[in-house]
Amino acid sequence: MAEFMDVHHGMKDITSEKLREAHNADLAIEGEEGVHFKRAWADPGTGTVYCLSEGPSADAIQRVHERAGHPADEIHPVPITA
Amino acid sequence: MAEFMDVHHGMKDITSEKLREAHNADLAIEGEEGVHFKRAWADPGTGTVYCLSEGPSADAIQRVHERAGHPADEIHPVPITA
């Protein structure tokens, strides 16, 4: 399993409730792709959302996000951490 | 204290050792700005590094990164999390 950071743009004025709904929509189906979304952070000012996940591939991460209705704009493998 | 996600570009081929060194350079001086760098994730393929921190302001985060020799390209307050 690899770790990924994905980025969503265009989420200006996102609320805590909306982020929670979006995250829950991922959690509800992630198991089908062998993915787990661990954390999400949102900057409502610029409309940027970061999601930290683990899974078998960036494609698997994107399939979950797409099916949940919010495809990522970037997905970065992050094999190096500190 | 607020939470921030900052982004560094141009770190292509960064190694685990280099990320650890950079993170340790932040940790060594962060207290002077009331900042704490919690985690860092690197994608050596695209040269992107994400740092999660907490502190009094984005300026304080940037002052630590600048003094440690690696100013961030973007610093996002992330008041909303899931």
Coordinates of N, CA, C and O in Angstrom, one line a residue:
Chain A
M1 N 0.8 -1.2 0.0 CA 0.0 0.0 0.0 C 0.9 1.2 0.0 O 1.8 1.3 0.8
A2 N 0.5 2.2 -0.8 CA 1.3 3.4 -0.9 C 0.4 4.6 -0.4 O -0.8 4.4 -0.3
E3 N 1.1 5.6 0.0 CA 0.4 6.8 0.5 C 0.3 7.9 -0.6 O 1.3 8.0 -1.4
F4 N -0.8 8.6 -0.6 CA -1.0 9.6 -1.6 C -1.5 10.9 -1.0 O -2.3 10.9 0.0
M5 N -1.2 12.1 -1.6 CA -1.8 13.3 -1.2 C -2.5 13.8 -2.5 O -1.8 14.0 -3.5
D6 N -3.8 14.0 -2.4 CA -4.5 14.6 -3.5 C -5.0 16.0 -3.2 O -5.2 16.3 -2.1
V7 N -5.2 16.7 -4.3 CA -5.6 18.1 -4.2 C -6.8 18.4 -5.0 O -6.9 18.0 -6.2
H8 N -7.7 19.1 -4.4 CA -8.9 19.6 -5.2 C -8.9 21.1 -5.2 O -8.7 21.7 -4.1
H9 N -9.1 21.7 -6.3 CA -9.3 23.2 -6.4 C -10.7 23.5 -6.6 O -11.6 22.6 -6.8
G10 N -11.1 24.8 -6.5 CA -12.4 25.3 -6.8 C -13.4 25.0 -5.7 O -14.6 24.9 -6.0
M11 N -13.0 24.8 -4.5 CA -13.9 24.4 -3.4 C -14.0 25.7 -2.4 O -14.2 25.5 -1.2
K12 N -14.0 26.8 -3.0 CA -14.1 28.1 -2.3 C -15.3 28.1 -1.3 O -16.4 27.6 -1.7
D13 N -15.2 28.6 -0.1 CA -16.2 28.7 0.9 C -16.7 27.3 1.3 O -17.9 27.2 1.9
I14 N -16.0 26.3 1.1 CA -16.4 25.0 1.6 C -16.6 25.1 3.2 O -15.8 25.7 3.9
T15 N -17.6 24.4 3.7 CA -17.9 24.4 5.1 C -17.4 23.1 5.7 O -17.2 22.1 5.0
S16 N -17.4 23.1 7.0 CA -17.0 21.9 7.8 C -18.0 20.7 7.4 O -17.6 19.6 7.2
E17 N -19.3 21.1 7.3 CA -20.3 20.1 7.0 C -20.1 19.5 5.6 O -20.2 18.3 5.4
K18 N -19.8 20.3 4.7 CA -19.6 19.9 3.3 C -18.4 19.0 3.2 O -18.4 18.0 2.4
L19 N -17.3 19.4 3.9 CA -16.1 18.5 3.8 C -16.4 17.2 4.4 O -16.0 16.1 3.9
R20 N -17.1 17.2 5.5 CA -17.4 15.9 6.2 C -18.3 15.1 5.3 O -18.1 13.9 5.2
E21 N -19.3 15.7 4.6 CA -20.1 14.9 3.7 C -19.3 14.3 2.6 O -19.5 13.1 2.3
A22 N -18.4 15.1 2.0 CA -17.6 14.6 0.9 C -16.7 13.4 1.4 O -16.5 12.4 0.7
H23 N -16.1 13.6 2.6 CA -15.2 12.6 3.2 C -16.0 11.3 3.4 O -15.5 10.2 3.1
N24 N -17.1 11.5 4.0 CA -18.0 10.3 4.3 C -18.4 9.6 3.0 O -18.5 8.3 3.0
A25 N -18.6 10.3 1.9 CA -18.9 9.7 0.6 C -17.8 8.8 0.2 O -18.0 7.7 -0.4
D26 N -16.5 9.3 0.4 CA -15.4 8.5 0.0 C -15.3 7.2 0.9 O -15.1 6.1 0.5
L27 N -15.5 7.5 2.2 CA -15.3 6.3 3.2 C -16.3 5.2 2.9 O -16.1 4.1 3.1
A28 N -17.5 5.6 2.4 CA -18.6 4.7 2.2 C -18.2 3.6 1.1 O -18.7 2.5 1.1
I29 N -17.4 4.0 0.2 CA -17.1 3.1 -1.0 C -15.6 2.8 -1.1 O -15.3 2.0 -2.0
E30 N -14.8 3.4 -0.3 CA -13.3 3.2 -0.5 C -12.9 1.7 -0.5 O -11.9 1.3 -1.1
G31 N -13.6 0.9 0.4 CA -13.2 -0.5 0.5 C -13.2 -1.3 -0.8 O -12.4 -2.2 -1.0
E32 N -14.1 -0.9 -1.7 CA -14.2 -1.6 -2.9 C -13.0 -1.4 -3.8 O -12.8 -2.2 -4.7
E33 N -12.2 -0.4 -3.5 CA -10.9 -0.2 -4.3 C -9.7 -0.4 -3.4 O -8.6 -0.2 -3.9
G34 N -9.9 -0.9 -2.2 CA -8.7 -1.2 -1.4 C -8.0 0.1 -0.9 O -6.8 0.1 -0.7
V35 N -8.8 1.2 -0.9 CA -8.3 2.5 -0.5 C -8.7 2.9 0.9 O -9.8 2.5 1.3
H36 N -8.0 3.8 1.5 CA -8.5 4.4 2.8 C -8.1 5.9 2.8 O -6.9 6.2 2.7
F37 N -9.1 6.7 2.9 CA -8.9 8.1 3.1 C -8.7 8.4 4.6 O -9.6 8.2 5.4
K38 N -7.5 8.9 4.9 CA -7.1 9.1 6.3 C -7.6 10.4 6.9 O -8.1 10.5 8.0
R39 N -7.2 11.5 6.1 CA -7.5 12.8 6.6 C -7.8 13.8 5.5 O -7.4 13.5 4.3
A40 N -8.5 14.9 5.7 CA -8.7 15.9 4.7 C -8.6 17.3 5.4 O -9.0 17.4 6.6
W41 N -8.0 18.2 4.7 CA -7.8 19.6 5.2 C -8.3 20.6 4.1 O -8.0 20.4 3.0
A42 N -9.0 21.6 4.6 CA -9.6 22.5 3.6 C -9.3 24.0 3.9 O -9.3 24.4 5.1
D43 N -8.9 24.7 2.9 CA -8.7 26.1 2.9 C -9.9 26.8 2.2 O -9.9 26.8 0.9
P44 N -10.9 27.2 2.9 CA -12.1 27.8 2.2 C -11.8 29.1 1.5 O -12.5 29.4 0.5
G45 N -10.7 29.8 1.9 CA -10.4 31.0 1.2 C -10.0 30.9 -0.2 O -10.4 31.6 -1.1
T46 N -9.1 29.9 -0.5 CA -8.6 29.7 -1.9 C -9.4 28.5 -2.5 O -9.2 28.3 -3.7
G47 N -10.2 27.8 -1.7 CA -10.9 26.7 -2.2 C -10.1 25.5 -2.5 O -10.3 24.7 -3.5
T48 N -9.1 25.3 -1.7 CA -8.2 24.1 -1.9 C -8.4 23.1 -0.8 O -8.5 23.4 0.4
V49 N -8.5 21.8 -1.2 CA -8.7 20.7 -0.3 C -7.6 19.7 -0.5 O -7.3 19.3 -1.7
Y50 N -7.0 19.2 0.6 CA -5.9 18.2 0.5 C -6.5 17.0 1.2 O -7.0 17.1 2.3
C51 N -6.3 15.8 0.5 CA -6.7 14.5 1.1 C -5.5 13.6 1.2 O -4.8 13.4 0.2
L52 N -5.3 13.0 2.4 CA -4.2 12.0 2.6 C -4.9 10.7 2.6 O -5.8 10.4 3.3
S53 N -4.3 9.8 1.7 CA -4.9 8.4 1.6 C -3.9 7.4 1.5 O -2.7 7.7 1.3
E54 N -4.3 6.1 1.6 CA -3.4 5.0 1.2 C -4.2 4.1 0.3 O -5.4 4.0 0.4
G55 N -3.5 3.5 -0.6 CA -4.2 2.6 -1.5 C -3.2 2.0 -2.5 O -2.0 2.3 -2.4
P56 N -3.7 1.1 -3.4 CA -2.8 0.4 -4.3 C -2.3 1.3 -5.5 O -1.2 1.0 -6.0
S57 N -2.9 2.4 -5.8 CA -2.5 3.2 -6.9 C -3.2 4.5 -6.9 O -4.3 4.6 -6.3
A58 N -2.7 5.5 -7.7 CA -3.4 6.8 -7.8 C -4.7 6.6 -8.6 O -5.7 7.3 -8.3
D59 N -4.7 5.7 -9.5 CA -6.0 5.4 -10.2 C -7.1 4.9 -9.3 O -8.2 5.3 -9.4
A60 N -6.7 4.1 -8.3 CA -7.7 3.6 -7.4 C -8.3 4.7 -6.5 O -9.5 4.8 -6.3
I61 N -7.3 5.6 -6.1 CA -7.8 6.8 -5.3 C -8.7 7.6 -6.2 O -9.8 8.0 -5.7
Q62 N -8.4 7.9 -7.4 CA -9.2 8.7 -8.3 C -10.6 8.1 -8.5 O -11.6 8.8 -8.6
R63 N -10.6 6.7 -8.7 CA -11.9 6.1 -9.0 C -12.9 6.3 -7.8 O -14.1 6.6 -8.0
V64 N -12.4 6.3 -6.6 CA -13.2 6.5 -5.4 C -13.7 7.9 -5.4 O -14.9 8.2 -5.3
H65 N -12.8 8.9 -5.6 CA -13.2 10.3 -5.6 C -14.2 10.6 -6.7 O -15.1 11.4 -6.6
E66 N -14.0 10.0 -7.9 CA -14.9 10.2 -9.0 C -16.3 9.7 -8.7 O -17.3 10.3 -8.9
R67 N -16.3 8.5 -8.2 CA -17.6 7.8 -7.9 C -18.3 8.6 -6.8 O -19.6 8.6 -6.7
A68 N -17.6 9.2 -5.9 CA -18.2 10.0 -4.8 C -18.5 11.4 -5.3 O -19.1 12.2 -4.5
G69 N -18.2 11.7 -6.6 CA -18.7 13.0 -7.1 C -17.7 14.1 -7.1 O -18.0 15.3 -7.4
H70 N -16.4 13.9 -6.7 CA -15.5 15.0 -6.6 C -14.1 14.5 -7.0 O -13.2 14.3 -6.1
P71 N -13.9 14.3 -8.3 CA -12.5 13.9 -8.8 C -11.5 14.9 -8.3 O -11.7 16.1 -8.3
A72 N -10.3 14.4 -8.1 CA -9.1 15.2 -7.6 C -8.5 15.9 -8.9 O -8.5 15.3 -10.0
D73 N -7.9 17.1 -8.7 CA -7.2 17.7 -9.7 C -5.8 17.3 -9.8 O -5.2 17.4 -10.9
E74 N -5.2 16.8 -8.7 CA -3.8 16.3 -8.7 C -3.8 15.2 -7.7 O -4.5 15.2 -6.6
I75 N -3.1 14.1 -8.0 CA -2.8 13.0 -7.0 C -1.3 12.7 -7.0 O -0.8 12.4 -8.1
H76 N -0.7 13.0 -5.9 CA 0.7 12.8 -5.7 C 1.0 11.6 -4.8 O 0.6 11.6 -3.7
P77 N 1.8 10.6 -5.3 CA 2.3 9.6 -4.4 C 3.3 10.3 -3.5 O 4.1 11.1 -3.9
V78 N 3.2 10.0 -2.2 CA 4.1 10.6 -1.2 C 4.9 9.5 -0.5 O 4.6 9.2 0.7
P79 N 5.8 8.8 -1.1 CA 6.5 7.7 -0.5 C 7.5 8.2 0.6 O 8.0 7.3 1.3
I80 N 7.8 9.5 0.6 CA 8.8 10.0 1.6 C 8.1 10.9 2.6 O 7.3 11.8 2.2
T81 N 8.3 10.6 3.9 CA 7.6 11.4 4.9 C 8.5 11.7 6.1 O 9.6 11.0 6.2
A82 N 8.2 12.7 6.8 CA 9.0 13.1 8.0 C 8.0 13.6 9.0 O 6.9 13.9 8.8
Chain B
M1 N -4.1 29.0 18.1 CA -3.2 28.4 17.1 C -4.0 27.8 15.9 O -5.0 27.2 16.1
A2 N -3.5 28.1 14.7 CA -4.2 27.6 13.5 C -3.4 26.6 12.8 O -2.2 26.5 13.1
E3 N -4.0 25.8 12.0 CA -3.3 24.8 11.3 C -3.1 25.2 9.8 O -3.9 25.9 9.2
F4 N -1.9 24.9 9.3 CA -1.6 25.3 7.9 C -1.0 24.1 7.1 O -0.3 23.2 7.7
M5 N -1.3 24.1 5.8 CA -0.7 23.2 4.9 C 0.2 24.0 3.9 O -0.4 24.9 3.2
D6 N 1.5 23.8 3.9 CA 2.3 24.6 2.9 C 2.9 23.6 1.9 O 3.0 22.4 2.1
V7 N 3.2 24.2 0.8 CA 3.6 23.4 -0.4 C 4.9 24.0 -0.9 O 5.1 25.2 -1.1
H8 N 5.8 23.1 -1.2 CA 7.1 23.4 -1.9 C 7.2 22.7 -3.2 O 6.9 21.5 -3.3
H9 N 7.6 23.5 -4.3 CA 7.8 22.9 -5.6 C 9.3 22.8 -5.9 O 10.1 23.4 -5.1
G10 N 9.6 22.1 -6.9 CA 11.0 22.1 -7.3 C 11.9 21.2 -6.5 O 13.2 21.4 -6.5
M11 N 11.4 20.3 -5.8 CA 12.2 19.4 -4.9 C 12.3 18.0 -5.6 O 12.4 17.0 -4.9
K12 N 12.4 18.0 -6.9 CA 12.5 16.7 -7.6 C 13.6 15.8 -7.1 O 14.7 16.4 -6.8
D13 N 13.4 14.5 -7.0 CA 14.3 13.6 -6.6 C 14.8 13.7 -5.1 O 15.8 13.2 -4.7
I14 N 14.0 14.5 -4.3 CA 14.2 14.6 -2.9 C 14.3 13.2 -2.3 O 13.5 12.3 -2.7
T15 N 15.3 13.0 -1.4 CA 15.4 11.7 -0.7 C 14.8 11.8 0.7 O 14.6 12.9 1.2
S16 N 14.7 10.6 1.3 CA 14.2 10.5 2.7 C 15.1 11.3 3.6 O 14.7 12.0 4.5
E17 N 16.4 11.1 3.4 CA 17.4 11.8 4.2 C 17.3 13.3 4.1 O 17.4 14.1 5.1
K18 N 17.2 13.8 2.9 CA 17.1 15.3 2.6 C 15.8 15.8 3.3 O 15.8 17.0 3.8
L19 N 14.7 15.1 3.1 CA 13.5 15.6 3.7 C 13.6 15.7 5.3 O 13.2 16.6 5.9
R20 N 14.2 14.6 5.8 CA 14.4 14.6 7.3 C 15.3 15.7 7.7 O 15.0 16.4 8.7
E21 N 16.4 16.0 7.0 CA 17.3 17.1 7.3 C 16.5 18.5 7.3 O 16.7 19.3 8.2
A22 N 15.7 18.7 6.2 CA 15.0 19.9 6.1 C 13.9 20.0 7.2 O 13.8 21.1 7.8
H23 N 13.3 18.9 7.5 CA 12.3 18.9 8.6 C 13.0 19.2 10.0 O 12.5 20.0 10.8
N24 N 14.1 18.6 10.2 CA 14.8 18.9 11.4 C 15.3 20.3 11.5 O 15.3 20.9 12.7
A25 N 15.7 20.9 10.4 CA 16.1 22.3 10.4 C 14.9 23.2 10.9 O 15.1 24.2 11.6
D26 N 13.7 22.9 10.4 CA 12.5 23.6 10.9 C 12.3 23.4 12.4 O 12.1 24.3 13.1
L27 N 12.4 22.1 12.8 CA 12.1 21.8 14.2 C 13.1 22.5 15.1 O 12.7 22.9 16.3
A28 N 14.3 22.7 14.7 CA 15.3 23.3 15.5 C 15.0 24.7 15.9 O 15.5 25.2 17.0
I29 N 14.3 25.4 15.1 CA 14.1 26.9 15.3 C 12.6 27.2 15.4 O 12.3 28.4 15.7
E30 N 11.7 26.3 15.2 CA 10.3 26.6 15.2 C 9.7 27.3 16.4 O 8.8 28.1 16.4
G31 N 10.3 26.9 17.6 CA 9.8 27.4 18.8 C 9.9 28.9 19.0 O 9.1 29.5 19.7
E32 N 10.9 29.5 18.3 CA 11.1 30.9 18.4 C 10.0 31.7 17.7 O 9.8 32.9 18.0
E33 N 9.2 31.0 16.9 CA 8.0 31.6 16.2 C 6.7 31.1 16.7 O 5.6 31.4 16.2
G34 N 6.8 30.2 17.7 CA 5.5 29.6 18.3 C 4.9 28.7 17.3 O 3.6 28.5 17.3
V35 N 5.7 28.1 16.4 CA 5.2 27.2 15.3 C 5.6 25.8 15.7 O 6.6 25.5 16.4
H36 N 4.8 24.8 15.2 CA 5.2 23.4 15.2 C 4.9 22.8 13.9 O 3.8 22.8 13.4
F37 N 5.9 22.2 13.3 CA 5.8 21.4 12.0 C 5.5 20.0 12.4 O 6.3 19.3 13.0
K38 N 4.3 19.5 12.1 CA 3.8 18.2 12.5 C 4.3 17.1 11.6 O 4.7 16.0 12.1
R39 N 4.1 17.3 10.3 CA 4.3 16.2 9.3 C 4.8 16.8 8.0 O 4.5 17.9 7.7
A40 N 5.5 16.0 7.2 CA 5.9 16.4 5.9 C 5.8 15.2 5.0 O 6.1 14.1 5.4
W41 N 5.3 15.4 3.7 CA 5.1 14.3 2.8 C 5.8 14.8 1.5 O 5.5 15.9 1.0
A42 N 6.5 13.9 0.8 CA 7.2 14.3 -0.4 C 6.9 13.4 -1.6 O 6.9 12.2 -1.4
D43 N 6.7 14.0 -2.7 CA 6.6 13.3 -4.0 C 7.8 13.6 -4.8 O 7.9 14.7 -5.5
P44 N 8.8 12.7 -4.8 CA 10.1 13.0 -5.5 C 9.9 13.1 -7.0 O 10.7 13.7 -7.7
G45 N 8.8 12.5 -7.5 CA 8.6 12.4 -9.0 C 8.3 13.8 -9.5 O 8.9 14.3 -10.5
T46 N 7.4 14.5 -8.9 CA 7.1 15.9 -9.3 C 7.8 17.0 -8.5 O 7.8 18.1 -8.8
G47 N 8.5 16.5 -7.5 CA 9.3 17.5 -6.7 C 8.4 18.4 -5.8 O 8.7 19.5 -5.5
T48 N 7.3 17.8 -5.3 CA 6.3 18.5 -4.5 C 6.4 18.0 -3.0 O 6.5 16.8 -2.8
V49 N 6.5 19.0 -2.1 CA 6.5 18.6 -0.7 C 5.4 19.4 0.0 O 5.2 20.6 -0.2
Y50 N 4.7 18.7 0.9 CA 3.6 19.2 1.7 C 4.0 19.2 3.1 O 4.5 18.1 3.6
C51 N 3.8 20.3 3.9 CA 4.1 20.3 5.3 C 2.9 20.7 6.0 O 2.2 21.8 5.7
L52 N 2.5 20.0 7.1 CA 1.4 20.3 7.9 C 2.0 20.9 9.2 O 2.9 20.3 9.8
S53 N 1.5 22.1 9.6 CA 2.0 22.8 10.8 C 0.9 23.4 11.5 O -0.2 23.5 11.1
E54 N 1.3 23.9 12.7 CA 0.4 24.8 13.4 C 1.2 26.0 13.9 O 2.4 25.8 14.2
G55 N 0.5 27.1 14.1 CA 1.2 28.3 14.5 C 0.3 29.5 14.5 O -0.9 29.4 14.2
P56 N 0.8 30.6 14.9 CA 0.0 31.8 15.0 C -0.4 32.5 13.7 O -1.4 33.2 13.6
S57 N 0.3 32.2 12.6 CA 0.0 32.9 11.3 C 0.8 32.2 10.2 O 1.9 31.6 10.5
A58 N 0.4 32.5 9.0 CA 1.2 32.0 7.8 C 2.5 32.6 7.8 O 3.5 32.0 7.4
D59 N 2.6 33.9 8.2 CA 3.9 34.6 8.2 C 4.9 33.9 9.1 O 6.1 33.8 8.8
A60 N 4.4 33.5 10.2 CA 5.3 32.8 11.2 C 5.8 31.5 10.6 O 7.0 31.2 10.8
I61 N 4.9 30.8 10.0 CA 5.3 29.5 9.3 C 6.4 29.8 8.3 O 7.5 29.2 8.2
Q62 N 6.2 30.9 7.5 CA 7.1 31.2 6.4 C 8.5 31.6 7.0 O 9.5 31.3 6.4
R63 N 8.4 32.4 8.1 CA 9.7 32.9 8.6 C 10.6 31.7 9.0 O 11.8 31.7 8.8
V64 N 10.0 30.6 9.6 CA 10.7 29.5 10.0 C 11.3 28.8 8.7 O 12.5 28.5 8.7
H65 N 10.4 28.6 7.7 CA 10.9 27.9 6.5 C 12.0 28.7 5.8 O 13.0 28.1 5.3
E66 N 11.9 30.0 5.8 CA 12.9 30.9 5.2 C 14.2 30.8 5.9 O 15.3 30.6 5.3
R67 N 14.2 30.9 7.2 CA 15.4 30.8 8.0 C 16.1 29.5 7.9 O 17.3 29.3 8.0
A68 N 15.2 28.4 7.7 CA 15.8 27.1 7.6 C 16.3 26.8 6.1 O 16.8 25.8 5.8
G69 N 16.1 27.8 5.3 CA 16.6 27.7 3.9 C 15.7 27.2 2.8 O 16.1 26.9 1.7
H70 N 14.4 27.0 3.2 CA 13.5 26.5 2.2 C 12.1 27.1 2.3 O 11.2 26.5 2.8
P71 N 12.0 28.4 1.8 CA 10.7 29.1 1.8 C 9.7 28.3 1.1 O 10.0 27.6 0.1
A72 N 8.4 28.3 1.6 CA 7.3 27.7 0.9 C 6.8 28.5 -0.3 O 6.9 29.7 -0.3
D73 N 6.3 27.8 -1.3 CA 5.7 28.4 -2.5 C 4.3 28.8 -2.2 O 3.8 29.8 -2.8
E74 N 3.6 28.0 -1.4 CA 2.2 28.3 -1.0 C 2.0 28.0 0.5 O 2.6 27.0 0.9
I75 N 1.3 28.8 1.2 CA 0.9 28.4 2.6 C -0.6 28.6 2.7 O -1.1 29.7 2.5
H76 N -1.3 27.6 3.0 CA -2.8 27.6 3.1 C -3.2 27.4 4.6 O -2.9 26.3 5.1
P77 N -4.0 28.3 5.1 CA -4.6 28.0 6.4 C -5.7 26.9 6.1 O -6.3 26.9 5.1
V78 N -5.7 25.9 7.0 CA -6.7 24.8 6.8 C -7.5 24.6 8.1 O -7.4 23.7 8.8
P79 N -8.5 25.6 8.2 CA -9.3 25.6 9.5 C -10.3 24.5 9.5 O -10.9 24.2 10.5
I80 N -10.5 23.8 8.3 CA -11.6 22.8 8.2 C -10.9 21.5 8.0 O -10.1 21.3 7.0
T81 N -11.2 20.5 8.8 CA -10.6 19.2 8.6 C -11.6 18.0 8.8 O -12.7 18.2 9.3
A82 N -11.3 16.9 8.2 CA -12.1 15.7 8.3 C -11.2 14.5 8.5 O -10.1 14.6 8.1

